[in-house]
Tab-separated table of C-alpha atoms and ligand atoms in Angstrom:
chain	number	residue	atom	x	y	z
S	1	MET	CA	-11.003	-19.605	-7.720
S	2	ARG	CA	-11.279	-18.395	-10.417
S	3	ILE	CA	-7.815	-16.515	-12.221
S	4	PHE	CA	-8.427	-14.344	-15.292
S	5	LYS	CA	-5.142	-13.935	-16.706
S	6	ARG	CA	-7.222	-10.785	-19.484
S	7	ALA	CA	-8.574	-8.000	-18.103
S	8	ASP	CA	-11.739	-7.930	-21.535
S	9	ALA	CA	-12.997	-11.703	-19.331
S	10	LEU	CA	-11.896	-10.929	-16.503
S	11	ASN	CA	-14.352	-7.916	-16.406
S	12	GLN	CA	-16.914	-9.590	-18.811
S	13	TYR	CA	-17.219	-12.139	-15.651
S	14	LEU	CA	-18.185	-9.532	-13.122
S	15	SER	CA	-20.919	-7.613	-15.294
S	16	ILE	CA	-22.443	-10.826	-15.030
S	17	ARG	CA	-22.120	-11.606	-10.901
S	18	ARG	CA	-22.802	-7.760	-10.913
S	19	SER	CA	-26.308	-7.609	-13.351
S	20	ALA	CA	-27.265	-10.868	-11.166
S	21	GLY	CA	-27.214	-8.899	-7.865
S	22	GLU	CA	-23.447	-9.613	-6.359
S	23	THR	CA	-21.010	-6.901	-5.097
S	24	ILE	CA	-17.601	-6.711	-5.816
S	25	GLY	CA	-14.823	-6.246	-2.959
S	26	PHE	CA	-11.215	-5.526	-4.483
S	27	ALA	CA	-7.943	-5.690	-3.112
S	28	PRO	CA	-4.978	-5.145	-4.884
S	29	THR	CA	-1.834	-6.724	-4.639
S	30	MET	CA	1.366	-6.899	-6.465
S	31	GLY	CA	1.900	-10.180	-5.393
S	32	ALA	CA	4.314	-11.799	-2.647
S	33	LEU	CA	1.344	-12.596	-0.574
S	34	HIS	CA	1.522	-11.942	3.482
S	35	ALA	CA	-1.010	-11.899	6.200
S	36	GLY	CA	-1.164	-8.307	6.175
S	37	HIS	CA	-3.186	-9.275	2.316
S	38	MET	CA	-5.533	-11.431	3.818
S	39	ALA	CA	-5.956	-8.735	6.134
S	40	LEU	CA	-7.823	-7.150	3.079
S	41	ILE	CA	-8.908	-10.793	1.506
S	42	GLU	CA	-11.093	-11.168	4.729
S	43	ALA	CA	-12.100	-7.432	5.032
S	44	CYS	CA	-12.965	-7.948	1.200
S	45	ARG	CA	-14.701	-11.255	2.172
S	46	GLN	CA	-16.906	-9.648	5.388
S	47	ARG	CA	-18.343	-6.970	3.190
S	48	SER	CA	-19.437	-8.263	-0.785
S	49	ALA	CA	-20.332	-10.924	-2.788
S	50	ILE	CA	-16.816	-11.601	-4.723
S	51	THR	CA	-13.918	-11.455	-3.550
S	52	VAL	CA	-11.557	-9.971	-6.091
S	53	CYS	CA	-7.814	-9.659	-5.665
S	54	SER	CA	-4.928	-8.872	-8.104
S	55	ILE	CA	-1.429	-9.272	-8.381
S	56	PHE	CA	0.835	-7.431	-10.397
S	57	ILE	CA	3.320	-5.533	-10.150
S	58	ASN	CA	3.213	-1.893	-11.324
S	59	PRO	CA	6.481	-0.835	-13.528
S	60	THR	CA	5.878	3.070	-12.787
S	61	GLN	CA	4.898	3.166	-9.846
S	62	PHE	CA	8.362	1.780	-9.507
S	63	ASN	CA	10.844	4.423	-9.308
S	64	ASN	CA	14.424	2.556	-7.677
S	65	PRO	CA	14.612	-0.546	-11.196
S	66	ASP	CA	16.654	-2.124	-9.579
S	67	ASP	CA	13.921	-2.655	-6.640
S	68	PHE	CA	11.154	-3.508	-10.163
S	69	ARG	CA	14.007	-6.307	-10.332
S	70	HIS	CA	14.405	-8.344	-7.703
S	71	TYR	CA	10.791	-7.716	-6.174
S	72	PRO	CA	9.623	-10.708	-4.931
S	73	VAL	CA	7.750	-13.103	-6.604
S	74	THR	CA	5.746	-16.145	-4.647
S	75	LEU	CA	3.441	-16.805	-7.358
S	76	GLU	CA	2.692	-20.925	-6.026
S	77	LYS	CA	2.785	-19.890	-2.962
S	78	ASP	CA	0.470	-16.649	-3.718
S	79	LEU	CA	-2.486	-19.141	-5.310
S	80	GLU	CA	-1.936	-21.571	-2.197
S	81	ALA	CA	-3.259	-18.635	0.610
S	82	LEU	CA	-5.639	-17.221	-1.032
S	83	LEU	CA	-7.419	-20.708	-1.755
S	84	LYS	CA	-6.739	-21.396	1.511
S	85	ALA	CA	-8.417	-17.322	2.315
S	86	GLY	CA	-11.564	-18.334	0.468
S	87	CYS	CA	-10.030	-15.800	-2.599
S	88	ASN	CA	-13.102	-15.987	-5.596
S	89	VAL	CA	-11.173	-14.355	-8.131
S	90	LEU	CA	-7.829	-12.983	-8.743
S	91	PHE	CA	-6.717	-11.220	-12.080
S	92	LEU	CA	-3.246	-12.134	-12.733
S	93	PRO	CA	-1.952	-9.581	-15.449
S	94	ALA	CA	-0.035	-9.186	-17.552
S	95	GLU	CA	1.543	-5.645	-18.803
S	96	ALA	CA	-0.017	-5.321	-21.438
S	97	GLU	CA	-3.438	-5.407	-19.930
S	98	ILE	CA	-2.881	-3.135	-18.172
S	99	TYR	CA	-1.726	-0.557	-20.134
S	100	PRO	CA	-2.599	-1.400	-23.540
S	101	ASP	CA	-0.696	-0.274	-26.854
S	102	GLY	CA	-1.945	3.435	-27.389
S	103	TYR	CA	-3.036	3.543	-23.592
S	104	GLN	CA	-2.419	7.205	-22.642
S	105	LYS	CA	-1.770	7.347	-18.983
S	106	PRO	CA	-3.414	9.684	-17.920
S	107	HIS	CA	-1.715	12.368	-14.920
S	108	TYR	CA	-2.805	13.029	-11.599
S	109	ASP	CA	-3.222	16.663	-10.455
S	110	LEU	CA	-2.565	15.405	-6.458
S	111	GLY	CA	-0.672	18.568	-5.279
S	112	ALA	CA	0.906	18.841	-2.303
S	113	LEU	CA	0.154	14.570	-1.757
S	114	GLU	CA	2.268	14.615	-4.560
S	115	THR	CA	5.882	15.670	-3.684
S	116	LEU	CA	5.727	15.225	-0.152
S	117	LEU	CA	7.651	12.939	2.066
S	118	GLU	CA	7.306	9.360	0.143
S	119	GLY	CA	6.491	11.528	-3.173
S	120	ALA	CA	9.355	13.617	-2.418
S	121	PHE	CA	11.309	10.299	-1.798
S	122	ARG	CA	10.473	8.300	-4.533
S	123	PRO	CA	9.077	11.325	-7.811
S	124	GLY	CA	6.566	9.926	-9.789
S	125	HIS	CA	5.753	6.763	-7.363
S	126	PHE	CA	2.460	8.181	-6.835
S	127	GLN	CA	1.962	8.629	-10.438
S	128	GLY	CA	1.795	5.170	-10.634
S	129	VAL	CA	0.613	4.313	-8.405
S	130	CYS	CA	-2.941	5.838	-9.250
S	131	GLN	CA	-2.040	4.613	-13.680
S	132	VAL	CA	-2.689	1.096	-11.988
S	133	VAL	CA	-5.285	2.165	-9.400
S	134	ASP	CA	-7.936	3.165	-11.709
S	135	ARG	CA	-7.187	0.786	-14.312
S	136	LEU	CA	-7.916	-1.556	-12.320
S	137	LEU	CA	-10.629	0.014	-11.409
S	138	GLN	CA	-12.353	0.299	-14.539
S	139	ILE	CA	-11.381	-3.753	-15.310
S	140	VAL	CA	-13.060	-4.574	-11.804
S	141	LEU	CA	-15.821	-2.221	-10.980
S	142	PRO	CA	-15.703	-2.572	-7.381
S	143	ASN	CA	-17.640	-1.778	-4.513
S	144	ASP	CA	-15.932	-1.288	-2.588
S	145	LEU	CA	-11.798	-0.935	-2.975
S	146	HIS	CA	-9.378	-2.284	0.416
S	147	MET	CA	-6.156	-1.392	1.472
S	148	GLY	CA	-3.958	-1.796	3.222
S	149	GLN	CA	-2.946	1.817	6.328
S	150	LYS	CA	1.286	0.474	6.889
S	151	ASP	CA	0.964	2.588	2.962
S	152	PHE	CA	-0.653	5.518	4.769
S	153	GLN	CA	-0.370	8.321	1.867
S	154	GLN	CA	-0.967	5.668	0.346
S	155	CYS	CA	-4.421	5.687	0.951
S	156	MET	CA	-4.620	9.536	0.956
S	157	VAL	CA	-3.160	9.703	-2.746
S	158	VAL	CA	-5.877	7.018	-3.934
S	159	LYS	CA	-8.801	8.507	-1.565
S	160	LYS	CA	-8.128	11.849	-4.457
S	161	MET	CA	-7.430	9.935	-7.478
S	162	LEU	CA	-11.467	8.487	-6.717
S	163	GLU	CA	-12.184	12.437	-5.825
S	164	LEU	CA	-10.289	13.434	-9.185
S	165	THR	CA	-11.919	10.421	-11.393
S	166	THR	CA	-15.412	11.579	-10.069
S	167	ARG	CA	-15.676	7.442	-9.344
S	168	THR	CA	-17.779	8.645	-5.957
S	169	ASP	CA	-19.623	5.083	-6.040
S	170	VAL	CA	-16.067	3.094	-4.959
S	171	ASN	CA	-15.929	2.970	-1.475
S	172	LEU	CA	-12.627	2.247	0.308
S	173	HIS	CA	-11.880	0.934	2.936
S	174	ILE	CA	-8.707	0.773	4.834
S	175	THR	CA	-7.052	-1.776	7.073
S	176	PRO	CA	-5.126	-1.396	10.235
S	177	THR	CA	-1.742	-2.637	9.856
S	178	LEU	CA	-0.564	-6.244	10.831
S	179	ARG	CA	2.601	-6.593	11.945
S	180	GLU	CA	5.314	-9.773	12.373
S	181	SER	CA	5.307	-11.190	16.678
S	182	ASP	CA	8.376	-8.824	17.181
S	183	GLY	CA	6.539	-5.662	15.500
S	184	LEU	CA	7.683	-5.087	11.944
S	185	ALA	CA	5.111	-4.693	10.208
S	186	MET	CA	4.832	-7.484	7.515
S	187	SER	CA	6.138	-6.602	4.003
S	188	SER	CA	6.539	-8.260	0.684
S	189	ARG	CA	9.977	-6.086	0.584
S	190	ASN	CA	10.841	-8.209	4.660
S	191	LEU	CA	11.831	-11.158	1.855
S	192	ARG	CA	14.462	-9.171	1.092
S	193	LEU	CA	16.208	-8.862	4.134
S	194	ASN	CA	19.063	-10.572	4.827
S	195	GLU	CA	19.714	-12.359	9.016
S	196	THR	CA	21.325	-8.848	9.988
S	197	ALA	CA	19.072	-6.396	9.340
S	198	ARG	CA	16.128	-8.885	10.100
S	199	GLN	CA	16.690	-8.427	13.920
S	200	GLN	CA	17.404	-5.394	13.621
S	201	ALA	CA	14.074	-4.262	10.549
S	202	PRO	CA	12.254	-4.002	14.158
S	203	ALA	CA	13.610	-0.983	15.825
S	204	ILE	CA	10.761	1.525	13.194
S	205	HIS	CA	8.275	0.318	15.419
S	206	GLN	CA	9.668	0.597	18.655
S	207	ALA	CA	11.259	4.119	17.845
S	208	LEU	CA	7.443	4.675	17.094
S	209	GLN	CA	6.037	3.192	18.869
S	210	TRP	CA	8.416	5.595	21.478
S	211	ILE	CA	7.750	8.389	19.643
S	212	GLN	CA	3.599	7.896	21.454
S	213	GLN	CA	4.423	7.753	24.713
S	214	ASN	CA	6.658	10.775	24.784
S	215	LEU	CA	4.288	13.514	22.875
S	216	GLY	CA	3.338	15.724	24.744
S	217	THR	CA	6.839	15.953	26.645
S	218	GLN	CA	8.795	17.938	24.212
S	219	SER	CA	8.982	18.980	21.087
S	220	VAL	CA	7.556	17.830	17.785
S	221	GLU	CA	11.171	18.689	16.455
S	222	SER	CA	12.912	16.630	19.319
S	223	LEU	CA	11.684	13.417	18.820
S	224	GLU	CA	11.955	13.822	15.442
S	225	GLN	CA	15.389	14.103	15.996
S	226	GLN	CA	15.869	11.629	19.064
S	227	ALA	CA	13.952	8.961	17.280
S	228	THR	CA	15.886	9.433	14.259
S	229	ASP	CA	18.826	9.556	16.705
S	230	GLN	CA	17.288	5.631	17.770
S	231	LEU	CA	17.947	4.630	14.425
S	232	ALA	CA	20.928	6.218	13.132
S	233	SER	CA	22.560	4.770	16.529
S	234	LYS	CA	21.054	1.375	14.914
S	235	GLY	CA	22.767	0.832	11.575
S	236	PHE	CA	19.362	2.941	9.668
S	237	ALA	CA	20.129	4.669	6.638
S	238	VAL	CA	16.988	6.639	7.942
S	239	ASP	CA	15.150	9.025	4.940
S	240	TYR	CA	12.426	11.254	7.136
S	241	VAL	CA	11.130	10.449	11.162
S	242	THR	CA	8.204	12.851	11.292
S	243	ILE	CA	5.047	13.536	12.742
S	244	ARG	CA	2.271	14.795	10.752
S	245	SER	CA	-0.824	15.451	10.527
S	246	ALA	CA	-3.390	12.961	9.860
S	247	GLU	CA	-5.751	14.782	8.139
S	248	ASN	CA	-3.332	15.671	5.354
S	249	LEU	CA	-0.216	14.406	6.176
S	250	SER	CA	0.750	18.900	6.633
S	251	PRO	CA	3.269	19.349	8.767
S	252	VAL	CA	1.468	19.628	12.780
S	253	THR	CA	0.889	23.178	13.825
S	254	ASP	CA	-2.852	22.516	15.721
S	255	ASP	CA	-1.581	20.121	18.484
S	256	THR	CA	-4.996	18.833	19.191
S	257	LYS	CA	-5.894	17.689	15.370
S	258	PRO	CA	-4.996	13.659	15.184
S	259	LYS	CA	-1.657	13.176	13.947
S	260	VAL	CA	-0.177	10.483	12.548
S	261	ALA	CA	4.162	8.939	12.602
S	262	LEU	CA	6.194	7.922	10.291
S	263	VAL	CA	8.637	6.085	9.313
S	264	ALA	CA	10.725	5.685	6.459
S	265	ALA	CA	14.406	4.286	6.561
S	266	SER	CA	16.783	1.776	5.295
S	267	VAL	CA	18.139	-1.701	6.608
S	268	GLY	CA	20.630	-3.652	4.902
S	269	GLY	CA	20.305	-1.489	1.573
S	270	ILE	CA	16.179	-2.596	1.952
S	271	ARG	CA	14.078	-0.273	2.464
S	272	LEU	CA	11.823	-0.197	5.087
S	273	ILE	CA	8.427	2.844	5.744
S	274	ASP	CA	5.774	2.048	9.082
S	275	ASN	CA	3.377	4.521	9.977
S	276	LEU	CA	1.239	5.234	13.026
S	277	PRO	CA	-1.818	7.048	13.868
S	278	LEU	CA	-1.422	9.206	16.985
S	279	TYR	CA	-4.857	8.702	17.650
N	1	AMP	P1	1.436	-4.606	-1.869
N	1	AMP	O1	1.326	-5.767	-2.299
N	1	AMP	O2	2.652	-4.398	-0.795
N	1	AMP	O3	1.528	-2.870	-2.901
N	1	AMP	O4	-0.121	-4.007	-0.944
N	1	AMP	C1	-1.375	-4.732	-1.512
N	1	AMP	C2	-1.895	-3.900	-0.122
N	1	AMP	O5	-2.056	-4.579	1.142
N	1	AMP	C3	-1.906	-2.281	-0.286
N	1	AMP	O6	-3.051	-1.900	0.196
N	1	AMP	C4	-1.436	-2.172	1.386
N	1	AMP	O7	-1.411	-1.022	2.372
N	1	AMP	C5	-1.557	-2.910	1.847
N	1	AMP	N1	-0.675	-3.497	2.853
N	1	AMP	C6	1.135	-4.743	1.927
N	1	AMP	N2	1.472	-4.831	4.214
N	1	AMP	C7	0.449	-4.832	5.430
N	1	AMP	C8	0.489	-4.807	5.925
N	1	AMP	N3	1.520	-5.030	6.694
N	1	AMP	N4	-0.942	-4.757	6.641
N	1	AMP	C9	-1.529	-4.920	6.077
N	1	AMP	N5	-1.391	-4.468	4.896
N	1	AMP	C10	-0.997	-4.330	4.289
């Protein structure tokens, strides 16, 4: 595996490979890699000649400075995992490579996606996500971009950013959420859960499954309220439990359209998100 810290060196190397007719698949991450990330690497490997992974903890997408400061870093383990998974290229940039002096970060017109759900609880988060993915795409110029359904709204935001930046040549592929055996969605932030919180955390997936099992038996509002109560009674501080259109995350109006249940809730001071497509 080749490791690049400089954007220009990576860009040059990949342009040589591209000229040789090789396709490039890309999975951006913030490190502290787990099996969910590895599923993206595997999806990349299946499709592309060259698999590129980036590890960059992007400061512009953190609305909470404490969350940024405490974001887990496990670089040695990450390198081992990427080597084992057959990743070809790792991009490990410093902040100045992504946002060089004088670089004007664009503003993206994300419409309603910017301010609903995660956007409401994490102001500026999705602008930061677009800024970093946009820059990484400029450097890597992949054919295929791989992201996880675990971040359902983020996938929609990135799709919108690809449209706004007229990157019709980049294909976005979405990998289903990988879970621990007790149902907890894998996440780098799980490393920050204390023992008690880790035991409580699978309740999020249980609440989502409960919604799935009871869908159609009562109103959407009643399902949302009961699932919220289930989590609150187990010690969660619930930001939202909601059933939305899987097409645009707007409130459900047409019962025949695909839906998704989404949760954001904190346990032991750690904020977790998860979702379950209901289609
Ligand atoms: P992160 O390092 O958290 O920014 O995540 C990098 C990529 O991995 C994003 O596209 C995430 O959606 C994806 N990802 C994170 N957790 C999971 C998971 N449990 N299953 C599948 N993909 C995931």
